[in-house]
Short mmCIF file of C-alpha atoms in Angstrom, two decimals:
data_model
loop_
_atom_site.label_atom_id
_atom_site.label_comp_id
_atom_site.label_asym_id
_atom_site.label_seq_id
_atom_site.Cartn_x
_atom_site.Cartn_y
_atom_site.Cartn_z
CA UNK A 83 -8.23 -29.18 5.26
CA UNK A 84 -10.58 -26.22 5.09
CA UNK A 85 -10.17 -23.93 2.10
CA UNK A 86 -8.95 -20.43 2.89
CA UNK A 87 -11.15 -17.71 1.42
CA UNK A 88 -9.27 -15.18 -0.70
CA UNK A 89 -10.15 -11.70 -2.00
CA UNK A 90 -7.95 -10.09 -4.65
CA UNK A 91 -7.76 -6.41 -5.61
CA UNK A 92 -5.95 -4.65 -8.46
CA UNK A 93 -6.99 -2.01 -10.97
CA UNK A 94 -5.24 -3.88 -13.80
CA UNK A 95 -7.47 -6.65 -15.21
CA UNK A 96 -4.45 -8.59 -16.48
CA UNK A 97 -3.13 -8.88 -12.93
CA UNK A 98 -6.52 -10.04 -11.66
CA UNK A 99 -6.71 -12.70 -14.36
CA UNK A 100 -3.28 -14.01 -13.44
CA UNK A 101 -4.06 -14.14 -9.73
CA UNK A 102 -7.43 -15.75 -10.40
CA UNK A 103 -5.86 -18.56 -12.41
CA UNK A 104 -3.23 -19.29 -9.76
CA UNK A 105 -5.75 -19.34 -6.90
CA UNK A 106 -8.37 -21.39 -8.72
CA UNK A 107 -5.76 -24.07 -9.47
CA UNK A 108 -4.88 -24.37 -5.78
CA UNK A 109 -7.33 -26.52 -3.83
CA UNK A 110 -6.20 -24.98 -0.54
CA UNK A 111 -7.83 -21.66 -1.46
CA UNK A 112 -11.24 -20.43 -2.55
CA UNK A 113 -11.50 -17.16 -4.48
CA UNK A 114 -14.58 -15.34 -3.16
CA UNK A 115 -14.20 -11.85 -4.65
CA UNK A 116 -12.32 -9.50 -6.97
CA UNK A 117 -12.04 -5.71 -6.60
CA UNK A 118 -10.83 -2.92 -8.85
CA UNK A 119 -10.58 -0.19 -6.19
CA UNK A 120 -10.49 0.44 -2.46
CA UNK A 121 -14.23 0.70 -1.89
CA UNK A 122 -14.93 -2.56 -3.68
CA UNK A 123 -12.19 -4.25 -1.67
CA UNK A 124 -13.56 -3.11 1.69
CA UNK A 125 -17.09 -4.13 0.67
CA UNK A 126 -15.83 -7.62 -0.18
CA UNK A 127 -13.95 -7.90 3.10
CA UNK A 128 -17.10 -6.98 5.00
CA UNK A 129 -19.21 -9.43 3.00
CA UNK A 130 -16.94 -12.48 2.95
CA UNK A 131 -14.58 -12.05 5.93
CA UNK A 132 -11.78 -13.84 4.04
CA UNK A 133 -8.64 -15.29 5.58
CA UNK A 134 -6.40 -13.82 2.86
CA UNK A 135 -6.43 -10.61 0.85
CA UNK A 136 -4.03 -9.94 -2.04
CA UNK A 137 -4.09 -6.26 -2.91
CA UNK A 138 -2.26 -3.77 -5.06
CA UNK A 139 -0.49 -1.00 -3.14
CA UNK A 140 -1.49 1.71 -5.63
CA UNK A 141 -4.98 1.65 -7.11
CA UNK A 142 -7.91 4.05 -7.32
CA UNK A 143 -8.83 5.06 -3.79
CA UNK A 144 -11.41 7.36 -2.30
CA UNK A 145 -11.74 9.80 0.57
CA UNK A 146 -12.93 7.05 2.90
CA UNK A 147 -10.31 4.36 2.38
CA UNK A 148 -7.61 5.88 0.15
CA UNK A 149 -4.86 3.60 -1.10
CA UNK A 150 -1.27 2.82 -0.21
CA UNK A 151 -0.39 2.93 3.48
CA UNK A 152 -3.74 4.41 4.65
CA UNK A 153 -5.69 1.58 2.97
CA UNK A 154 -3.47 -1.13 4.44
CA UNK A 155 -3.71 0.48 7.86
CA UNK A 156 -7.52 0.55 7.58
CA UNK A 157 -7.65 -3.16 6.68
CA UNK A 158 -5.37 -4.10 9.57
CA UNK A 159 -7.41 -2.01 12.00
CA UNK A 160 -10.85 -3.28 10.94
CA UNK A 161 -10.07 -6.81 9.71
CA UNK A 162 -7.38 -7.92 12.12
CA UNK A 163 -7.62 -11.63 11.32
CA UNK A 164 -6.97 -11.32 7.59
CA UNK A 165 -3.52 -12.06 6.18
CA UNK A 166 -2.47 -9.38 3.70
CA UNK A 167 -0.20 -9.84 0.70
CA UNK A 168 0.70 -6.52 -0.91
CA UNK A 169 1.57 -6.28 -4.61
CA UNK A 170 3.64 -3.26 -5.56
CA UNK A 171 5.81 -1.59 -8.15
CA UNK A 172 7.30 0.52 -5.35
CA UNK A 173 10.91 -0.41 -4.61
CA UNK A 174 11.52 2.12 -1.84
CA UNK A 175 12.75 0.12 1.13
CA UNK A 176 11.22 2.58 3.59
CA UNK A 177 7.71 1.87 2.32
CA UNK A 178 8.32 -1.88 2.24
CA UNK A 179 9.69 -1.82 5.77
CA UNK A 180 6.75 0.23 6.97
CA UNK A 181 4.31 -2.31 5.48
CA UNK A 182 6.11 -5.12 7.30
CA UNK A 183 6.14 -3.15 10.55
CA UNK A 184 2.39 -2.68 10.19
CA UNK A 185 1.95 -6.45 10.06
CA UNK A 186 1.32 -7.47 6.45
CA UNK A 187 2.01 -11.13 5.68
CA UNK A 188 4.28 -10.30 2.76
CA UNK A 189 5.19 -7.86 -0.01
CA UNK A 190 5.55 -9.04 -3.62
CA UNK A 191 7.18 -6.99 -6.36
CA UNK A 192 4.87 -6.96 -9.38
CA UNK A 193 7.71 -7.71 -11.76
CA UNK A 194 8.25 -10.98 -9.85
CA UNK A 195 4.64 -11.89 -9.21
CA UNK A 196 4.65 -15.01 -11.39
CA UNK A 197 7.66 -16.47 -9.58
CA UNK A 198 6.61 -15.42 -6.08
CA UNK A 199 2.83 -15.74 -5.75
CA UNK A 200 2.93 -19.54 -5.46
CA UNK A 201 5.60 -19.36 -2.76
CA UNK A 202 3.57 -16.76 -0.89
CA UNK A 203 0.40 -18.87 -0.98
CA UNK A 204 2.36 -21.88 0.27
CA UNK A 205 3.64 -19.85 3.21
CA UNK A 206 0.18 -18.57 4.13
CA UNK A 207 -1.41 -21.99 3.86
CA UNK A 208 1.15 -23.21 6.41
CA UNK A 209 0.46 -20.32 8.77
CA UNK A 210 3.71 -18.49 8.03
CA UNK A 211 4.48 -14.98 6.84
CA UNK A 212 6.06 -14.73 3.40
CA UNK A 213 9.55 -13.25 3.08
CA UNK A 214 11.38 -12.22 -0.06
CA UNK A 215 14.77 -10.58 -0.73
CA UNK A 216 12.99 -7.21 -0.72
CA UNK A 217 11.79 -7.80 2.87
CA UNK A 218 14.92 -6.44 4.52
CA UNK A 219 14.11 -4.74 7.83
CA UNK A 220 14.94 -1.07 7.93
CA UNK A 221 13.74 1.05 10.79
CA UNK A 222 11.60 3.98 9.75
CA UNK A 223 10.60 4.76 13.32
CA UNK A 224 13.77 4.98 15.37
CA UNK A 225 16.15 7.93 15.23
CA UNK A 226 13.73 10.22 13.37
CA UNK A 227 12.95 13.46 15.19
CA UNK A 228 9.38 14.44 14.43
CA UNK A 229 7.91 17.86 15.02
CA UNK A 230 4.23 17.44 14.24
CA UNK A 231 3.54 21.17 14.35
CA UNK A 232 5.35 21.59 11.04
CA UNK A 233 2.46 19.91 9.26
CA UNK A 234 0.10 22.64 10.40
CA UNK A 235 2.01 24.99 8.07
CA UNK A 236 1.17 22.94 4.97
CA UNK A 237 -1.62 23.98 2.67
CA UNK A 238 -4.40 21.44 1.89
CA UNK A 239 -2.98 21.06 -1.63
CA UNK A 240 0.50 20.38 -0.32
CA UNK A 241 -0.93 17.72 1.98
CA UNK A 242 -2.68 16.11 -1.00
CA UNK A 243 0.59 16.00 -2.91
CA UNK A 244 2.48 14.46 0.03
CA UNK A 245 -0.22 11.85 0.64
CA UNK A 246 0.10 10.64 -2.95
CA UNK A 247 3.90 10.83 -2.80
CA UNK A 248 4.00 8.62 0.28
CA UNK A 249 1.68 6.18 -1.52
CA UNK A 250 4.45 5.73 -4.08
CA UNK A 251 3.38 8.05 -6.91
CA UNK A 252 5.78 10.12 -9.00
CA UNK A 253 5.29 13.85 -9.55
CA UNK A 254 3.89 13.10 -13.01
CA UNK A 255 1.43 10.56 -11.63
CA UNK A 256 0.36 12.95 -8.89
CA UNK A 257 -0.25 15.68 -11.47
CA UNK A 258 -2.47 13.33 -13.46
CA UNK A 259 -4.40 12.16 -10.39
CA UNK A 260 -5.01 15.70 -9.13
CA UNK A 261 -5.53 17.21 -12.59
CA UNK A 262 -2.73 19.72 -12.07
CA UNK A 263 0.33 20.54 -14.12
CA UNK A 264 3.59 18.77 -13.35
CA UNK A 265 5.15 22.17 -12.65
CA UNK A 266 2.44 23.02 -10.09
CA UNK A 267 2.78 19.69 -8.29
CA UNK A 268 6.56 19.97 -8.26
CA UNK A 269 6.34 23.48 -6.80
CA UNK A 270 3.89 22.31 -4.10
CA UNK A 271 6.12 19.36 -3.20
CA UNK A 272 9.21 21.57 -2.93
CA UNK A 273 7.27 24.08 -0.84
CA UNK A 274 6.17 21.30 1.52
CA UNK A 275 9.76 20.11 1.83
CA UNK A 276 10.91 23.59 2.81
CA UNK A 277 8.16 23.85 5.45
CA UNK A 278 9.04 20.43 6.86
CA UNK A 279 12.74 21.26 6.71
CA UNK A 280 13.76 18.18 4.74
CA UNK A 281 16.32 18.26 1.94
CA UNK A 282 15.53 15.27 -0.28
CA UNK A 283 12.89 12.68 -1.18
CA UNK A 284 14.38 10.06 1.14
CA UNK A 285 14.17 12.39 4.14
CA UNK A 286 10.68 13.54 3.14
CA UNK A 287 9.39 9.99 2.92
CA UNK A 288 10.98 9.04 6.24
CA UNK A 289 9.49 12.10 7.93
CA UNK A 290 5.99 11.51 6.56
CA UNK A 291 5.93 7.80 7.42
CA UNK A 292 7.09 8.52 10.96
CA UNK A 293 4.75 11.44 11.54
CA UNK A 294 1.80 9.67 9.81
CA UNK A 295 -0.02 12.97 9.13
CA UNK A 296 -2.59 11.32 6.84
CA UNK A 297 -4.13 9.03 9.45
CA UNK A 298 -7.87 9.60 9.63
#
């Protein structure tokens, strides 16, 4: 049986070490590259054309590839044959459902990675998608009225905040990433919610995923 080439990506070295050890012990797979950010990941995909990529959902991105949903969408669009396992600390079912709707092979919660990664690799080696208890289908497309013109009212800074929010970051994490105060980020997020006419985080996330305003 031919070995399946694997690329792994995570900005936490400890996670990479753990994944490396699991993959190198499995004769069905061959680890061909490790990345710490989005650009490195895409470079490795172009170079090696692997059958499997295991990537963190949130890691340092860039203007070209980003992270979170935009990064996964880019990989699916440009590397259609690769099977994608997504590692995440995000528990929001809307994001998980959106990833599955996009076509990823599986989503693994990082706090269960040691128990689940072996099961996931077994599934992929047998040509199956990997399902976990967190993979419960929940429509984020149907029954959501989208008025795209509302996004034209957002300021560039509000769009930045929403992009990072949809990627799974908290207000505090967004403030750190954008080098702004938590108060400023919170104000910009609330302002965006008013302009989009949504009342809570759940509705905001649903609206943004449906409208997909961050697609390049």
